[in-house]
Amino acid sequence: MTQPNRLDNGGRIDRSKHLTFEFNGRRYKGFSGDTLASALLANGVDVIGRSFKYSRPRGIVAAGAEEPNAVFQLGATEATQVPNVRATQQELFNGLVSQPTSGWPNLQFDFLGVFGSILGRMLPPGFYYKTFMFPQAAWETYEKYIRKAAGLGRSPRDPDVDTYDHLNQHTDVLIVGAGPAGLSAALSAARSGARVILADEQAEMGGALLDSRETLNGKPASNWVRDALKELSGYDNVLLLPRATVNGYHDHNFLTIHERRTDHLGDRAPANQSRQRLHRVRAKWVILATGAHERPLVYGNNDLPGCMLASAVSTYINRYAVAPGRRLVLMTTNDNAYRAAFDWQDAGREVVAIVDTRAYADGAWQDEANRRGIKLLKGHAVIDAQGKMRVTGAVVAGLNTDGTQLTGKGEVLNCDTLASSGGWSPAVHLSCHTGSRPVWDDDVIGFVPGKTVQKQLTAGAVTGCFSLADCLADGARIGAEAATNAGFNAEPAAAPSVRCRPETRPMALFCVPHYKPNSRAPKQFVDFQTDVTAAGIELATREGFESIEHVKRYTAMGFGTDQGKLGNINGMAVAAKSLNQSIPETGTTIFRPNYTPVTFGAIAGRHCNDLFEPKRYSAMHEWHVEHGALFEEVGQWKRPWYFPKPNESMQQALDRECLATRNSVGILDASTLGKIDIQGKDAREFIGRIYTNAWAKLAVGKCRYGLMCKEDGMVFDDGVTSCLAEDHFLMTTTTGGAAGVLEWLEFYHQTEWPELEVYMNTVTDHWATMTIAGPNARKLLSELTDDIDLDRDNFKFMDWRQGTVAGVPARVFRISFTGELSYEINVQANYGLHVWEKLFEHGAKYDLTPYGTETMHILRAEKGFIIAGQDTDGSVHPYDLGMSWAVKEDKPFSFIGKRGMKREDCVRDNRKQLVGLKTKDPSIVLPEGAQAVDNPNHPKPVPMLGHVTSSYYSANLGRSIAMGVIKNGHKRMGETVHYPLVDGRVVEAEICSTIFLDPKGERQNV
Amino acid sequence: MFYIYCPYCGEHREEEEFHPKGQAHLSRPTDPDACSDEEWGDYLYFRDNPRGLHHEIWVHAIGCRKFFNATRDTQSYEILETYRMGDAPRVTHFTDTQKS
């Protein structure tokens, strides 16, 4: 297959390495060194996508990150799909498979195109808001087809097969961009010994020098690049990162770099190599040498394939040996773009004309154009491109001196390529990320980086300095300044000599006028990716959107994946003109991270699958797995949920576990409960200030339940705390609340009461905790200990003892969350499994039954024990829970929560209070969260009384039980409330005590 | 992401190691029971929300677990100082060069 647009000579491609690739189902050939875009252009592929809104054919416009149209879906397999890849930045590799992301049903025939005349009226700016919102229900249908037709790419349906790494970096100087300024800066900084990271988004460093025909020190610019890189790579203190885009500039000089390590090698990474890296860099000083993007001019039908940036034409010719057409018309507002015409001519192609919008242009560049015999039309502009699927001609007309009106009649120039240049816009994106507002500069005709709070400098074209000699000198100076600021002795590197050709001043022109008003002229595109036209922006301002931020949101200008790199300045200029104000008065929108799209793989790094979040397992976890436990996630812990036997339903398993515990003995792995060791001579005083109840008299060997409130009086955690010694306590917390409670304790100790001598630390993981509960618990435990006196009167309820269980040291707490005779055995975690297995060895004869969190919930609910965070939600104080017994108001110190729960709102009537609920039909289990009402037939809105917080089927009671909050519930015992459910049923329930079983507590006092 | 100097560890560490804990230099009333509802409500809920300098508490949660104070510019996010609990801030107003 031939490559009709490939030049015979030149370029930085390797013609000995032939590559085959696929685009839109067809195979093409290219060379090593090509980008996907240069290869497509070499093959003469004009139409590479359809536009977002109007479905117009689109071609490649640019040669870099600013490309708005050639945004493809890559990937040969489902697992390697990558959306949103700019063909101009994707290096070609053998076997590359790419698809256009727009153009459904296909590129040549399209749905929106056919219905364009009808839909066109439906697609003004703000069309989402105006057209598709009604009827609301239909939006889902619209959206599906709009998205499909618009082509936003798609994510892979199979898991990514590649790995991605995160790297944390610290550096003295981070330089963004390895063009002339960045390279010069790196030389100055590196020579001082400072640690330097030089990152560039391209495969080859050198930036504009790679496609420049300038000479440095009398030699091709690329020679100087090669020498500079050779020197830099010889320094140990320099890290060169090619194919690495600095995508985000965050607070305190933290920058993220997205490095594509193998995307140029194949569809997936070679074995044992990560595909991409995300460098997380903390830099002492940052130099932004990000360069500038050329601005296209806005004119009629400027989106036809064949319309390109002037600099892109030069890049494709000089770097990739591709001339993307035969006959060129160049329109420019500046001298710099003349290069494109000269390169084109030197490539052996015909330059039809240079259309210079400046009547006054008369200098070295114009002389050369004349010398080359190129037709030069000064004071003219292209007002309209002609053609259907590719440019076939350009309509050229005279332009008045300030570019506001046409003079004379238009003439048609036959051509197939129409390059334009409206000057250069500094790439201020990263500077904007830091919150710095860019500043308009009339001389630059563009925005330059504004004042910054970061330790950051700028060098080169990003500052609006566009001459090569200035960029090189500026870079050298700034590189030395950054290194000096970072504490090194640095001198500016000597800049190479450059042949300078004086330039005539450029003209500030953005949108070329037409004979007709913009609203009636052929479409003049400002933002290609989101299909925003000059007329659309004018309409937005006419409709009253005067702030540029509002114009942006209304028209979607700059909302594409390219963030409007090409179009934003032109759009602001159009808006400014329409509002009759200057561009600085109109202001600018702000760019946000990321500069170019980043893969989720790079963002996630290794933090996926097993490494997504830490998992915590108890010492007995393997036993649970072997015995068929299903697990519940509680915080990071994996807790056994229940232990089904073969062919057992969940409810059957729960019934069995509940009955076995109440009738004989059950065992729960309670290791995950938070345990905080508290020591110091003021530990008792401290605990008394934190908990709502009394602690002054708790003797060594005793345990007590406590409620913890916030200062507003609302319950936030609870648990049992044991007195191990006069100055030593062990506090337990809820599983999920452990870390928060410890931080809470530390907060009060460190910020409010530093005078208290108290020390605390988490010991949750140090201990394995197993709770045996049920009438046979004592018998079972007595078989495993001979040094703890288990006599009911010597080891009472709410006592703890130290001793030996199953041959290992243990603390045994006689506390109960089930209402049964119950012991919590705590042993060093390493002994946990041993003791657990010993318990089962001896427990077989008692039918010792393991139970999980669900049975634990049922058993505690039968007793009316609350779970903080389930039966409380931050709006419930101890009195609401009916737990006034846990509040000791006459403690000398005003404990946390005491004042809070006395506030007017906390002591009023009609608060929601926790009560028990019995459904009239004992077989119905209320859904948790169901809302109670007094009269379900009340006209809407029906006054709501409160919701169900806990609800289960209790096998022990042979009926459902529930707890919930009800307004004034404590005074409504015996009354009936109604729960209307989503399925239309209304369930009646009677308000009752929360204690459903053994109200006198006789079962645990045996 | 902030880069925070822990005055106890004596090092700059990444923000991931810290938790913010709100406005600094608030004291729990010495006699809460003597507070009116309004006074207690002020203590509970009302906080400054300045555009500019803000003294705030941070905790080196995944580090030394110490609470400390920071003076931060809420506009530029620049942290002008960190200091130990109980110390007074040295930066209480912007100098001309710090004004953002």
Coordinates of C-alpha atoms in Angstrom, one line a residue, chain A residues 170 250-252 254 280 282 451 453 711-712 742-743 746-748 750-753 760-762 893-900 902-904, chain B residues 1-4 14-16 19 21 26-28 32-33 35-37 40 43-45 57 59 61 65-67 76-79 85 99-100:
Chain A
H170 CA 11.4 14.8 45.6
H250 CA -1.3 21.1 43.0
D251 CA -0.8 22.9 46.3
H252 CA 2.6 23.4 47.8
F254 CA 3.0 19.0 44.3
R280 CA 4.0 12.3 42.5
R282 CA 7.2 17.4 45.6
K451 CA 1.1 36.1 39.8
V453 CA 1.9 31.8 45.3
E711 CA -20.4 18.0 73.2
D712 CA -23.9 18.3 71.7
L742 CA -8.9 7.1 70.1
E743 CA -8.4 10.3 68.1
E746 CA -6.3 12.2 72.3
F747 CA -8.0 15.5 71.1
Y748 CA -9.4 16.1 74.6
Q750 CA -3.9 17.2 74.2
T751 CA -6.0 20.3 73.5
E752 CA -8.2 20.6 76.6
W753 CA -6.7 18.7 79.5
M760 CA -3.5 5.8 75.7
N761 CA -2.8 3.4 72.8
T762 CA -4.7 1.0 70.6
F893 CA -16.7 17.5 86.4
S894 CA -19.1 18.6 83.7
F895 CA -18.5 15.6 81.5
I896 CA -18.6 15.7 77.7
G897 CA -22.2 15.9 76.5
K898 CA -23.7 16.9 79.8
R899 CA -24.3 20.5 78.9
G900 CA -25.3 19.5 75.4
K902 CA -29.6 20.0 78.5
R903 CA -30.2 22.3 75.5
E904 CA -33.7 23.5 74.9
Chain B
M1 CA -2.0 18.2 48.4
F2 CA -0.5 20.1 51.3
Y3 CA 3.1 19.6 52.6
I4 CA 2.9 20.1 56.3
E14 CA 2.5 14.7 53.1
E15 CA -1.1 15.8 53.9
E16 CA -2.1 12.1 53.7
H19 CA -6.3 15.1 59.6
K21 CA -9.6 19.4 63.0
L26 CA -11.2 27.6 71.0
S27 CA -11.4 26.7 74.7
R28 CA -14.0 24.6 76.2
P32 CA -20.2 24.5 80.8
D33 CA -23.2 24.2 83.2
C35 CA -23.4 28.7 79.9
S36 CA -26.6 29.8 78.4
D37 CA -28.0 27.8 75.5
W40 CA -23.0 26.8 74.5
Y43 CA -19.1 27.1 71.4
L44 CA -20.6 24.0 69.6
Y45 CA -21.4 25.3 66.2
I57 CA -5.8 22.5 64.4
V59 CA -3.4 16.1 63.9
A61 CA -2.8 11.1 62.6
R65 CA -0.6 11.4 66.8
K66 CA 0.1 14.8 68.2
F67 CA -2.3 17.7 67.7
S76 CA -3.7 30.6 48.6
Y77 CA -3.6 27.5 50.9
E78 CA -0.1 28.6 51.9
I79 CA 0.8 27.4 55.4
M85 CA -0.4 23.1 71.1
K99 CA -0.8 39.2 50.7
S100 CA -2.2 37.1 48.0

